[in-house]
């Protein structure tokens, strides 16, 4: 977003006017088919079951499916009646559409341009499961990219490539992620083309993120419901029209799960099985850990503290650890994916060099303190 001149960011409300969700179609159609076991009373999503008749837990008979709306309801205002019913947003996208005019009026952007937002979304999932794959509260990153309808194929292809470039920056390849071009009969009512990017999770191939061509459906719906003109005036041609939109929609939690799954590695080191996270440097939450060889030698601790402070100024994601022996500290850092460990020992006091240990190979080398940051970054 920050690197592009054609993108704008915003932070919309989580609880918006409920008419937003009426206009978008969520109140009427944001549903999943729910079935209930007549014996054990457990509930399931019918479209996730292979056998639609039999309970997968106890074998009991399943009810006929009924549509269950996934939006969380709440009450706004002091009086508890249906006029105060509101919803927690089930996606961030609609917050972008209803703020479209704010962006147009304040920045006067020229088409094509995009609006992006990151934030919480809430869905009352019937069966939350698979760790953070499906939760009721999750984080989305969505972009709505607006353009003139005749250009849609060009923009769709360019965003498809952008999504791949993002995935590759996270360390994924075509081996782990594949495209599912959603067949016409399964498309959402507002979409003319949708690609699901699927990841090989340990529990099977499932949607990691989606990309949809939503036409002018959302802006047109909000225009109808609100009576406010959301069309765009092309200053050069004097044409006035409702822009069309492509939406890359990322689930942050699913991305994190995919990253953790992909990074999880077991190998053998020092005759033992070692478990570590092979996270790319950019994704590692801790980039470097600094240790004194022994924590009961004040001169070593003082020197190591100095090295740590020096590194932390330039690499804030540095961590101090003096617990347990060095071997245990290495393993702990391996498990959270720290790419480098720095050990300050008695030689450091003499020659200002430290041991720099590489997570993946386990190799250790002597490096001058003054060269540390450039070696790590
Ligand atoms: P699914 O079919 O798995 O329920 P969806 O097609 O309904 O997902 P979208 O509405 O396209 O999902 O939402 C966009 C993205 O938000 C998804 O690709 C996913 O990464 C994320 N997402 C959706 N629902 C959840 C959830 N319950 N928990 C975590 N992430 C979610």
mmCIF file of C-alpha atoms and ligand atoms in Angstrom:
data_model
loop_
_atom_site.group_PDB
_atom_site.id
_atom_site.type_symbol
_atom_site.label_atom_id
_atom_site.label_comp_id
_atom_site.label_asym_id
_atom_site.label_seq_id
_atom_site.Cartn_x
_atom_site.Cartn_y
_atom_site.Cartn_z
ATOM 1 C CA UNK A 1 0.000 0.000 0.000
ATOM 2 C CA UNK A 2 2.644 2.519 1.064
ATOM 3 C CA UNK A 3 4.791 1.845 -1.984
ATOM 4 C CA UNK A 4 2.072 2.734 -4.457
ATOM 5 C CA UNK A 5 0.667 6.130 -5.413
ATOM 6 C CA UNK A 6 -2.695 4.651 -6.390
ATOM 7 C CA UNK A 7 -3.631 3.201 -2.986
ATOM 8 C CA UNK A 8 -5.398 4.728 0.013
ATOM 9 C CA UNK A 9 -5.786 3.237 3.472
ATOM 10 C CA UNK A 10 -8.609 3.558 5.951
ATOM 11 C CA UNK A 11 -9.918 2.259 9.253
ATOM 12 C CA UNK A 12 -13.716 1.948 9.166
ATOM 13 C CA UNK A 13 -16.029 1.115 12.057
ATOM 14 C CA UNK A 14 -16.671 -2.443 13.212
ATOM 15 C CA UNK A 15 -20.309 -1.673 14.018
ATOM 16 C CA UNK A 16 -21.814 0.262 11.140
ATOM 17 C CA UNK A 17 -25.359 1.318 10.368
ATOM 18 C CA UNK A 18 -27.252 -1.999 9.900
ATOM 19 C CA UNK A 19 -28.588 -0.723 6.581
ATOM 20 C CA UNK A 20 -25.066 -1.196 5.208
ATOM 21 C CA UNK A 21 -25.546 -4.962 5.625
ATOM 22 C CA UNK A 22 -29.048 -4.795 4.199
ATOM 23 C CA UNK A 23 -27.676 -3.062 1.098
ATOM 24 C CA UNK A 24 -24.743 -5.445 0.679
ATOM 25 C CA UNK A 25 -27.031 -8.469 0.833
ATOM 26 C CA UNK A 26 -25.505 -9.853 4.047
ATOM 27 C CA UNK A 27 -28.723 -9.680 6.094
ATOM 28 C CA UNK A 28 -30.568 -11.809 3.548
ATOM 29 C CA UNK A 29 -27.891 -14.054 2.094
ATOM 30 C CA UNK A 30 -24.785 -14.295 4.313
ATOM 31 C CA UNK A 31 -25.772 -17.759 5.433
ATOM 32 C CA UNK A 32 -24.371 -21.257 5.729
ATOM 33 C CA UNK A 33 -26.500 -24.411 5.659
ATOM 34 C CA UNK A 34 -26.821 -25.768 9.211
ATOM 35 C CA UNK A 35 -27.791 -29.337 10.134
ATOM 36 C CA UNK A 36 -28.324 -30.704 13.632
ATOM 37 C CA UNK A 37 -27.955 -34.275 14.890
ATOM 38 C CA UNK A 38 -31.268 -35.423 16.341
ATOM 39 C CA UNK A 39 -29.443 -37.694 18.824
ATOM 40 C CA UNK A 40 -26.390 -35.809 20.185
ATOM 41 C CA UNK A 41 -27.630 -32.312 19.178
ATOM 42 C CA UNK A 42 -24.256 -31.380 17.654
ATOM 43 C CA UNK A 43 -24.409 -28.912 14.766
ATOM 44 C CA UNK A 44 -22.525 -29.032 11.473
ATOM 45 C CA UNK A 45 -22.161 -27.129 8.235
ATOM 46 C CA UNK A 46 -24.009 -29.278 5.703
ATOM 47 C CA UNK A 47 -21.662 -28.342 2.841
ATOM 48 C CA UNK A 48 -18.676 -29.660 4.854
ATOM 49 C CA UNK A 49 -20.177 -33.146 5.342
ATOM 50 C CA UNK A 50 -19.632 -36.076 3.005
ATOM 51 C CA UNK A 51 -22.641 -37.991 4.313
ATOM 52 C CA UNK A 52 -25.492 -35.481 4.637
ATOM 53 C CA UNK A 53 -27.785 -37.961 6.452
ATOM 54 C CA UNK A 54 -25.599 -39.279 9.293
ATOM 55 C CA UNK A 55 -23.936 -37.465 12.200
ATOM 56 C CA UNK A 56 -20.119 -37.766 11.812
ATOM 57 C CA UNK A 57 -19.747 -37.916 15.636
ATOM 58 C CA UNK A 58 -22.428 -40.379 16.819
ATOM 59 C CA UNK A 59 -24.052 -41.721 13.645
ATOM 60 C CA UNK A 60 -27.438 -40.207 14.598
ATOM 61 C CA UNK A 61 -29.892 -38.875 12.030
ATOM 62 C CA UNK A 62 -29.244 -35.331 10.779
ATOM 63 C CA UNK A 63 -31.997 -32.759 10.360
ATOM 64 C CA UNK A 64 -32.766 -31.129 7.017
ATOM 65 C CA UNK A 65 -30.440 -28.134 6.408
ATOM 66 C CA UNK A 66 -31.663 -24.667 7.338
ATOM 67 C CA UNK A 67 -29.971 -21.398 6.441
ATOM 68 C CA UNK A 68 -28.098 -19.857 9.354
ATOM 69 C CA UNK A 69 -26.989 -16.207 9.146
ATOM 70 C CA UNK A 70 -23.380 -15.878 10.255
ATOM 71 C CA UNK A 71 -23.423 -12.249 11.342
ATOM 72 C CA UNK A 72 -23.113 -11.555 15.068
ATOM 73 C CA UNK A 73 -26.013 -9.398 16.204
ATOM 74 C CA UNK A 74 -25.839 -6.743 18.880
ATOM 75 C CA UNK A 75 -28.015 -3.928 20.209
ATOM 76 C CA UNK A 76 -27.107 -0.272 19.924
ATOM 77 C CA UNK A 77 -28.721 2.450 21.979
ATOM 78 C CA UNK A 78 -30.528 2.383 25.291
ATOM 79 C CA UNK A 79 -33.778 0.800 24.158
ATOM 80 C CA UNK A 80 -33.744 -2.917 23.461
ATOM 81 C CA UNK A 81 -35.974 -3.418 20.468
ATOM 82 C CA UNK A 82 -35.482 -4.520 16.893
ATOM 83 C CA UNK A 83 -34.821 -0.935 15.769
ATOM 84 C CA UNK A 84 -31.518 -1.129 17.674
ATOM 85 C CA UNK A 85 -30.274 -4.332 16.020
ATOM 86 C CA UNK A 86 -26.794 -3.922 14.586
ATOM 87 C CA UNK A 87 -24.078 -6.300 13.413
ATOM 88 C CA UNK A 88 -20.373 -6.822 13.959
ATOM 89 C CA UNK A 89 -18.850 -6.586 10.497
ATOM 90 C CA UNK A 90 -18.392 -10.012 8.857
ATOM 91 C CA UNK A 91 -15.862 -8.531 6.402
ATOM 92 C CA UNK A 92 -13.875 -5.326 6.129
ATOM 93 C CA UNK A 93 -14.845 -4.747 2.483
ATOM 94 C CA UNK A 94 -18.174 -2.981 3.066
ATOM 95 C CA UNK A 95 -16.426 -0.386 5.249
ATOM 96 C CA UNK A 96 -14.443 0.514 2.145
ATOM 97 C CA UNK A 97 -17.498 0.862 -0.102
ATOM 98 C CA UNK A 98 -19.362 3.107 2.319
ATOM 99 C CA UNK A 99 -16.263 5.314 2.682
ATOM 100 C CA UNK A 100 -15.642 5.449 -1.073
ATOM 101 C CA UNK A 101 -17.071 8.972 -1.325
ATOM 102 C CA UNK A 102 -14.873 10.183 1.556
ATOM 103 C CA UNK A 103 -11.779 9.116 -0.378
ATOM 104 C CA UNK A 104 -13.068 10.628 -3.639
ATOM 105 C CA UNK A 105 -13.957 13.938 -1.970
ATOM 106 C CA UNK A 106 -10.747 14.276 0.044
ATOM 107 C CA UNK A 107 -8.076 12.989 -2.369
ATOM 108 C CA UNK A 108 -9.723 13.291 -5.797
ATOM 109 C CA UNK A 109 -7.956 10.142 -7.011
ATOM 110 C CA UNK A 110 -7.960 9.242 -10.692
ATOM 111 C CA UNK A 111 -9.101 5.795 -11.782
ATOM 112 C CA UNK A 112 -7.756 3.181 -11.450
ATOM 113 C CA UNK A 113 -7.103 3.373 -7.715
ATOM 114 C CA UNK A 114 -7.501 1.166 -4.680
ATOM 115 C CA UNK A 115 -8.596 1.448 -1.052
ATOM 116 C CA UNK A 116 -7.230 -1.013 1.481
ATOM 117 C CA UNK A 117 -8.032 -1.846 5.046
ATOM 118 C CA UNK A 118 -6.821 -4.252 7.705
ATOM 119 C CA UNK A 119 -8.983 -5.110 10.685
ATOM 120 C CA UNK A 120 -11.102 -7.524 12.642
ATOM 121 C CA UNK A 121 -14.017 -9.386 11.105
ATOM 122 C CA UNK A 122 -16.528 -11.563 12.962
ATOM 123 C CA UNK A 123 -18.496 -14.575 11.774
ATOM 124 C CA UNK A 124 -20.620 -16.831 13.900
ATOM 125 C CA UNK A 125 -19.109 -19.935 12.290
ATOM 126 C CA UNK A 126 -21.097 -23.114 12.919
ATOM 127 C CA UNK A 127 -17.940 -25.184 13.329
ATOM 128 C CA UNK A 128 -14.818 -23.161 14.164
ATOM 129 C CA UNK A 129 -11.888 -25.570 13.808
ATOM 130 C CA UNK A 130 -8.391 -26.433 12.654
ATOM 131 C CA UNK A 131 -6.582 -24.123 15.083
ATOM 132 C CA UNK A 132 -6.738 -20.590 13.630
ATOM 133 C CA UNK A 133 -7.982 -21.671 10.194
ATOM 134 C CA UNK A 134 -11.629 -21.017 11.028
ATOM 135 C CA UNK A 135 -12.362 -18.809 14.018
ATOM 136 C CA UNK A 136 -15.251 -16.557 14.949
ATOM 137 C CA UNK A 137 -13.064 -13.478 15.305
ATOM 138 C CA UNK A 138 -10.302 -13.017 12.753
ATOM 139 C CA UNK A 139 -8.239 -10.411 10.954
ATOM 140 C CA UNK A 140 -8.731 -9.519 7.312
ATOM 141 C CA UNK A 141 -6.701 -7.448 4.883
ATOM 142 C CA UNK A 142 -8.811 -6.376 1.946
ATOM 143 C CA UNK A 143 -8.225 -4.186 -1.074
ATOM 144 C CA UNK A 144 -10.938 -2.832 -3.322
ATOM 145 C CA UNK A 145 -9.369 -1.750 -6.599
ATOM 146 C CA UNK A 146 -11.640 0.501 -8.697
ATOM 147 C CA UNK A 147 -11.489 0.917 -12.497
ATOM 148 C CA UNK A 148 -13.538 1.365 -15.652
ATOM 149 C CA UNK A 149 -15.483 -1.826 -16.439
ATOM 150 C CA UNK A 150 -13.934 -2.370 -19.884
ATOM 151 C CA UNK A 151 -10.496 -2.818 -18.228
ATOM 152 C CA UNK A 152 -11.480 -5.595 -15.849
ATOM 153 C CA UNK A 153 -9.516 -8.450 -17.425
ATOM 154 C CA UNK A 154 -6.292 -6.443 -17.488
ATOM 155 C CA UNK A 155 -6.628 -5.522 -13.795
ATOM 156 C CA UNK A 156 -7.661 -9.012 -12.779
ATOM 157 C CA UNK A 157 -4.517 -10.469 -14.321
ATOM 158 C CA UNK A 158 -2.320 -7.783 -12.804
ATOM 159 C CA UNK A 159 -3.770 -8.435 -9.300
ATOM 160 C CA UNK A 160 -3.386 -12.182 -9.755
ATOM 161 C CA UNK A 161 0.321 -11.584 -10.340
ATOM 162 C CA UNK A 162 0.512 -9.159 -7.394
ATOM 163 C CA UNK A 163 -0.985 -11.823 -5.121
ATOM 164 C CA UNK A 164 1.636 -14.303 -6.306
ATOM 165 C CA UNK A 165 4.407 -11.811 -5.755
ATOM 166 C CA UNK A 166 3.153 -11.242 -2.178
ATOM 167 C CA UNK A 167 2.943 -15.012 -1.564
ATOM 168 C CA UNK A 168 6.456 -15.513 -2.917
ATOM 169 C CA UNK A 169 7.774 -12.780 -0.608
ATOM 170 C CA UNK A 170 6.361 -14.862 2.250
ATOM 171 C CA UNK A 171 8.343 -17.863 0.988
ATOM 172 C CA UNK A 172 5.527 -19.797 -0.754
ATOM 173 C CA UNK A 173 5.821 -21.399 -4.196
ATOM 174 C CA UNK A 174 3.435 -23.162 -6.591
ATOM 175 C CA UNK A 175 4.214 -26.336 -4.633
ATOM 176 C CA UNK A 176 2.286 -25.123 -1.586
ATOM 177 C CA UNK A 177 -0.264 -22.743 -3.091
ATOM 178 C CA UNK A 178 -2.526 -23.343 -6.078
ATOM 179 C CA UNK A 179 -5.320 -21.460 -7.796
ATOM 180 C CA UNK A 180 -8.878 -22.700 -7.856
ATOM 181 C CA UNK A 181 -10.880 -20.894 -10.526
ATOM 182 C CA UNK A 182 -14.361 -20.994 -9.018
ATOM 183 C CA UNK A 183 -16.803 -22.506 -11.570
ATOM 184 C CA UNK A 184 -19.521 -20.146 -12.835
ATOM 185 C CA UNK A 185 -22.319 -22.038 -11.045
ATOM 186 C CA UNK A 186 -20.563 -21.628 -7.661
ATOM 187 C CA UNK A 187 -19.825 -17.891 -7.986
ATOM 188 C CA UNK A 188 -21.298 -15.499 -5.413
ATOM 189 C CA UNK A 189 -24.190 -13.496 -6.881
ATOM 190 C CA UNK A 190 -22.045 -10.333 -7.120
ATOM 191 C CA UNK A 191 -19.002 -11.946 -8.748
ATOM 192 C CA UNK A 192 -18.172 -12.473 -12.416
ATOM 193 C CA UNK A 193 -14.869 -14.221 -11.679
ATOM 194 C CA UNK A 194 -13.287 -15.530 -8.488
ATOM 195 C CA UNK A 195 -10.026 -17.296 -7.791
ATOM 196 C CA UNK A 196 -9.466 -19.021 -4.462
ATOM 197 C CA UNK A 197 -5.790 -19.376 -3.620
ATOM 198 C CA UNK A 198 -5.528 -22.682 -1.790
ATOM 199 C CA UNK A 199 -2.804 -23.897 0.537
ATOM 200 C CA UNK A 200 -1.908 -27.504 1.371
ATOM 201 C CA UNK A 201 -2.726 -27.352 5.094
ATOM 202 C CA UNK A 202 -1.994 -30.455 7.220
ATOM 203 C CA UNK A 203 -5.762 -31.131 7.252
ATOM 204 C CA UNK A 204 -6.065 -30.805 3.451
ATOM 205 C CA UNK A 205 -6.096 -28.243 0.685
ATOM 206 C CA UNK A 206 -8.191 -25.239 1.725
ATOM 207 C CA UNK A 207 -8.792 -21.593 0.908
ATOM 208 C CA UNK A 208 -6.003 -19.301 2.021
ATOM 209 C CA UNK A 209 -7.280 -16.141 0.368
ATOM 210 C CA UNK A 210 -9.662 -15.087 -2.342
ATOM 211 C CA UNK A 211 -9.730 -12.693 -5.257
ATOM 212 C CA UNK A 212 -13.010 -11.629 -6.832
ATOM 213 C CA UNK A 213 -14.221 -9.367 -9.602
ATOM 214 C CA UNK A 214 -17.263 -7.854 -7.865
ATOM 215 C CA UNK A 215 -18.371 -5.657 -10.780
ATOM 216 C CA UNK A 216 -20.186 -2.466 -9.644
ATOM 217 C CA UNK A 217 -22.516 -4.523 -7.444
ATOM 218 C CA UNK A 218 -21.570 -3.072 -4.047
ATOM 219 C CA UNK A 219 -21.343 0.608 -4.969
ATOM 220 C CA UNK A 220 -24.616 0.356 -6.899
ATOM 221 C CA UNK A 221 -26.347 -1.320 -3.971
ATOM 222 C CA UNK A 222 -25.159 1.375 -1.537
ATOM 223 C CA UNK A 223 -26.273 4.063 -3.983
ATOM 224 C CA UNK A 224 -29.737 2.524 -4.079
ATOM 225 C CA UNK A 225 -30.051 2.076 -0.303
ATOM 226 C CA UNK A 226 -28.588 5.463 0.702
ATOM 227 C CA UNK A 227 -29.726 7.631 -2.195
ATOM 228 C CA UNK A 228 -26.190 9.066 -2.385
ATOM 229 C CA UNK A 229 -24.436 9.298 -5.710
ATOM 230 C CA UNK A 230 -21.327 7.109 -5.692
ATOM 231 C CA UNK A 231 -20.469 7.484 -9.353
ATOM 232 C CA UNK A 232 -17.157 8.760 -10.641
ATOM 233 C CA UNK A 233 -16.683 11.643 -13.054
ATOM 234 C CA UNK A 234 -13.879 11.229 -15.563
ATOM 235 C CA UNK A 235 -12.590 14.811 -15.871
ATOM 236 C CA UNK A 236 -11.118 14.199 -19.331
ATOM 237 C CA UNK A 237 -13.998 12.470 -21.100
ATOM 238 C CA UNK A 238 -16.728 13.979 -18.859
ATOM 239 C CA UNK A 239 -18.127 10.456 -18.576
ATOM 240 C CA UNK A 240 -19.928 9.611 -15.337
ATOM 241 C CA UNK A 241 -20.148 5.981 -14.255
ATOM 242 C CA UNK A 242 -20.038 3.635 -11.276
ATOM 243 C CA UNK A 243 -16.553 2.084 -11.124
ATOM 244 C CA UNK A 244 -16.106 -1.680 -11.130
ATOM 245 C CA UNK A 245 -13.942 -3.363 -8.549
ATOM 246 C CA UNK A 246 -11.532 -6.254 -7.972
ATOM 247 C CA UNK A 247 -11.074 -7.466 -4.436
ATOM 248 C CA UNK A 248 -8.040 -9.368 -3.175
ATOM 249 C CA UNK A 249 -9.128 -10.579 0.272
ATOM 250 C CA UNK A 250 -6.543 -11.954 2.683
ATOM 251 C CA UNK A 251 -7.165 -13.700 5.987
ATOM 252 C CA UNK A 252 -4.224 -12.800 8.218
ATOM 253 C CA UNK A 253 -4.776 -15.753 10.568
ATOM 254 C CA UNK A 254 -4.854 -18.254 7.705
ATOM 255 C CA UNK A 255 -1.678 -16.736 6.317
ATOM 256 C CA UNK A 256 -0.021 -17.085 9.731
ATOM 257 C CA UNK A 257 -1.137 -20.717 9.947
ATOM 258 C CA UNK A 258 0.213 -21.396 6.448
ATOM 259 C CA UNK A 259 3.509 -19.686 7.337
ATOM 260 C CA UNK A 260 3.870 -21.729 10.544
ATOM 261 C CA UNK A 261 3.010 -24.974 8.735
ATOM 262 C CA UNK A 262 5.476 -24.220 5.972
ATOM 263 C CA UNK A 263 8.242 -23.188 8.378
ATOM 264 C CA UNK A 264 7.916 -26.170 10.738
ATOM 265 C CA UNK A 265 11.013 -28.307 10.232
ATOM 266 C CA UNK A 266 12.578 -31.295 11.942
ATOM 267 C CA UNK A 267 16.178 -32.312 11.358
ATOM 268 C CA UNK A 268 18.988 -33.943 13.281
ATOM 269 C CA UNK A 269 21.561 -31.905 15.126
ATOM 270 C CA UNK A 270 24.155 -33.221 17.564
ATOM 271 C CA UNK A 271 22.604 -36.700 17.313
ATOM 272 C CA UNK A 272 19.182 -35.485 18.412
ATOM 273 C CA UNK A 273 15.989 -34.588 16.612
ATOM 274 C CA UNK A 274 15.703 -30.826 16.448
ATOM 275 C CA UNK A 275 12.453 -28.939 15.810
ATOM 276 C CA UNK A 276 12.686 -25.452 14.408
ATOM 277 C CA UNK A 277 10.797 -22.826 12.457
ATOM 278 C CA UNK A 278 12.522 -22.051 9.179
ATOM 279 C CA UNK A 279 10.972 -18.593 8.949
ATOM 280 C CA UNK A 280 12.267 -16.159 6.342
ATOM 281 C CA UNK A 281 14.186 -13.322 8.062
ATOM 282 C CA UNK A 282 11.428 -10.762 7.304
ATOM 283 C CA UNK A 283 8.815 -12.880 9.082
ATOM 284 C CA UNK A 284 10.800 -13.949 12.136
ATOM 285 C CA UNK A 285 9.341 -12.145 15.185
ATOM 286 C CA UNK A 286 12.760 -12.225 16.862
ATOM 287 C CA UNK A 287 15.624 -11.563 14.434
ATOM 288 C CA UNK A 288 18.516 -12.122 16.803
ATOM 289 C CA UNK A 289 19.030 -13.294 20.379
ATOM 290 C CA UNK A 290 21.997 -12.194 22.463
ATOM 291 C CA UNK A 291 23.458 -14.252 25.337
ATOM 292 C CA UNK A 292 26.284 -13.963 27.810
ATOM 293 C CA UNK A 293 28.043 -17.364 27.922
ATOM 294 C CA UNK A 294 27.567 -17.482 31.708
ATOM 295 C CA UNK A 295 25.074 -15.451 33.653
ATOM 296 C CA UNK A 296 27.039 -15.475 36.903
ATOM 297 C CA UNK A 297 30.098 -13.653 35.493
ATOM 298 C CA UNK A 298 29.338 -9.906 35.827
ATOM 299 C CA UNK A 299 32.018 -8.882 33.307
ATOM 300 C CA UNK A 300 30.465 -11.146 30.639
ATOM 301 C CA UNK A 301 26.937 -9.972 31.424
ATOM 302 C CA UNK A 302 27.979 -6.333 31.232
ATOM 303 C CA UNK A 303 29.758 -6.827 27.912
ATOM 304 C CA UNK A 304 26.818 -8.818 26.490
ATOM 305 C CA UNK A 305 24.356 -6.135 27.641
ATOM 306 C CA UNK A 306 26.425 -3.577 25.731
ATOM 307 C CA UNK A 307 26.376 -5.706 22.546
ATOM 308 C CA UNK A 308 22.635 -6.254 22.974
ATOM 309 C CA UNK A 309 21.887 -2.516 23.346
ATOM 310 C CA UNK A 310 24.036 -1.739 20.310
ATOM 311 C CA UNK A 311 22.164 -4.277 18.152
ATOM 312 C CA UNK A 312 18.725 -3.311 19.479
ATOM 313 C CA UNK A 313 19.067 0.276 18.267
ATOM 314 C CA UNK A 314 19.238 -0.978 14.682
ATOM 315 C CA UNK A 315 17.316 -4.241 15.008
ATOM 316 C CA UNK A 316 14.525 -3.629 17.553
ATOM 317 C CA UNK A 317 13.363 -7.251 17.262
ATOM 318 C CA UNK A 318 16.402 -8.416 19.261
ATOM 319 C CA UNK A 319 15.969 -10.486 22.418
ATOM 320 C CA UNK A 320 18.049 -10.995 25.546
ATOM 321 C CA UNK A 321 18.305 -14.493 27.021
ATOM 322 C CA UNK A 322 20.483 -15.749 29.853
ATOM 323 C CA UNK A 323 18.367 -18.671 31.042
ATOM 324 C CA UNK A 324 19.752 -22.219 31.105
ATOM 325 C CA UNK A 325 22.800 -23.408 29.201
ATOM 326 C CA UNK A 326 23.760 -22.254 25.708
ATOM 327 C CA UNK A 327 22.463 -25.453 24.045
ATOM 328 C CA UNK A 328 19.010 -24.935 25.589
ATOM 329 C CA UNK A 329 18.976 -21.276 24.561
ATOM 330 C CA UNK A 330 19.788 -22.215 20.945
ATOM 331 C CA UNK A 331 16.947 -24.755 20.886
ATOM 332 C CA UNK A 332 14.503 -22.277 22.359
ATOM 333 C CA UNK A 333 15.373 -19.714 19.705
ATOM 334 C CA UNK A 334 15.198 -22.409 16.990
ATOM 335 C CA UNK A 335 11.669 -23.218 18.081
ATOM 336 C CA UNK A 336 10.494 -19.629 17.620
ATOM 337 C CA UNK A 337 12.425 -19.284 14.353
ATOM 338 C CA UNK A 338 15.109 -16.764 15.425
ATOM 339 C CA UNK A 339 17.543 -16.660 12.474
ATOM 340 C CA UNK A 340 20.655 -15.680 14.496
ATOM 341 C CA UNK A 341 22.091 -16.059 17.999
ATOM 342 C CA UNK A 342 25.022 -14.071 19.347
ATOM 343 C CA UNK A 343 27.088 -15.368 22.269
ATOM 344 C CA UNK A 344 29.444 -13.165 24.256
ATOM 345 C CA UNK A 345 32.270 -15.185 25.875
ATOM 346 C CA UNK A 346 35.665 -14.606 27.499
ATOM 347 C CA UNK A 347 37.381 -14.027 24.129
ATOM 348 C CA UNK A 348 34.976 -11.141 23.517
ATOM 349 C CA UNK A 349 36.519 -9.330 26.478
ATOM 350 C CA UNK A 350 39.929 -9.626 24.777
ATOM 351 C CA UNK A 351 39.241 -9.058 21.077
ATOM 352 C CA UNK A 352 35.678 -7.691 20.638
ATOM 353 C CA UNK A 353 34.527 -10.705 18.623
ATOM 354 C CA UNK A 354 31.447 -12.825 19.341
ATOM 355 C CA UNK A 355 30.049 -16.155 18.166
ATOM 356 C CA UNK A 356 27.364 -15.758 15.523
ATOM 357 C CA UNK A 357 25.268 -18.886 15.128
ATOM 358 C CA UNK A 358 23.051 -19.540 12.096
ATOM 359 C CA UNK A 359 19.674 -21.173 12.820
ATOM 360 C CA UNK A 360 19.326 -23.361 9.717
ATOM 361 C CA UNK A 361 22.832 -24.813 9.468
ATOM 362 C CA UNK A 362 23.758 -24.527 13.152
ATOM 363 C CA UNK A 363 27.197 -23.245 12.075
ATOM 364 C CA UNK A 364 29.038 -20.845 14.342
ATOM 365 C CA UNK A 365 31.647 -18.290 13.398
ATOM 366 C CA UNK A 366 33.596 -15.512 15.068
ATOM 367 C CA UNK A 367 32.464 -12.080 13.979
ATOM 368 C CA UNK A 368 33.612 -8.607 15.054
ATOM 369 C CA UNK A 369 31.003 -6.741 17.110
ATOM 370 C CA UNK A 370 31.242 -3.849 14.659
ATOM 371 C CA UNK A 371 30.266 -6.163 11.752
ATOM 372 C CA UNK A 372 27.342 -7.846 13.529
ATOM 373 C CA UNK A 373 24.413 -5.729 12.330
ATOM 374 C CA UNK A 374 25.426 -5.854 8.664
ATOM 375 C CA UNK A 375 25.878 -9.648 8.922
ATOM 376 C CA UNK A 376 22.443 -10.128 10.489
ATOM 377 C CA UNK A 377 20.282 -7.740 8.415
HETATM 378 P P1 LIG B 1 -14.618 -20.267 3.800
HETATM 379 O O1 LIG B 1 -15.221 -20.787 2.514
HETATM 380 O O2 LIG B 1 -13.373 -20.979 4.220
HETATM 381 O O3 LIG B 1 -15.627 -20.105 4.890
HETATM 382 P P2 LIG B 1 -14.987 -17.693 2.661
HETATM 383 O O4 LIG B 1 -14.921 -18.006 1.197
HETATM 384 O O5 LIG B 1 -16.292 -17.501 3.306
HETATM 385 O O6 LIG B 1 -14.118 -18.780 3.477
HETATM 386 P P3 LIG B 1 -14.252 -14.973 2.309
HETATM 387 O O7 LIG B 1 -15.599 -14.459 2.622
HETATM 388 O O8 LIG B 1 -13.815 -14.994 0.879
HETATM 389 O O9 LIG B 1 -14.084 -16.438 2.948
HETATM 390 O O10 LIG B 1 -13.208 -14.196 3.219
HETATM 391 C C1 LIG B 1 -11.925 -13.809 2.750
HETATM 392 C C2 LIG B 1 -10.811 -14.428 3.560
HETATM 393 O O11 LIG B 1 -11.021 -14.238 4.961
HETATM 394 C C3 LIG B 1 -10.705 -15.950 3.397
HETATM 395 O O12 LIG B 1 -9.967 -16.293 2.250
HETATM 396 C C4 LIG B 1 -9.972 -16.332 4.661
HETATM 397 O O13 LIG B 1 -8.568 -16.137 4.521
HETATM 398 C C5 LIG B 1 -10.495 -15.345 5.683
HETATM 399 N N1 LIG B 1 -11.548 -15.965 6.509
HETATM 400 C C6 LIG B 1 -12.867 -16.094 6.211
HETATM 401 N N2 LIG B 1 -13.533 -16.681 7.228
HETATM 402 C C7 LIG B 1 -12.616 -16.931 8.201
HETATM 403 C C8 LIG B 1 -12.688 -17.506 9.512
HETATM 404 N N3 LIG B 1 -13.842 -17.938 10.036
HETATM 405 N N4 LIG B 1 -11.547 -17.614 10.245
HETATM 406 C C9 LIG B 1 -10.369 -17.171 9.752
HETATM 407 N N5 LIG B 1 -10.246 -16.615 8.519
HETATM 408 C C10 LIG B 1 -11.347 -16.476 7.747
#
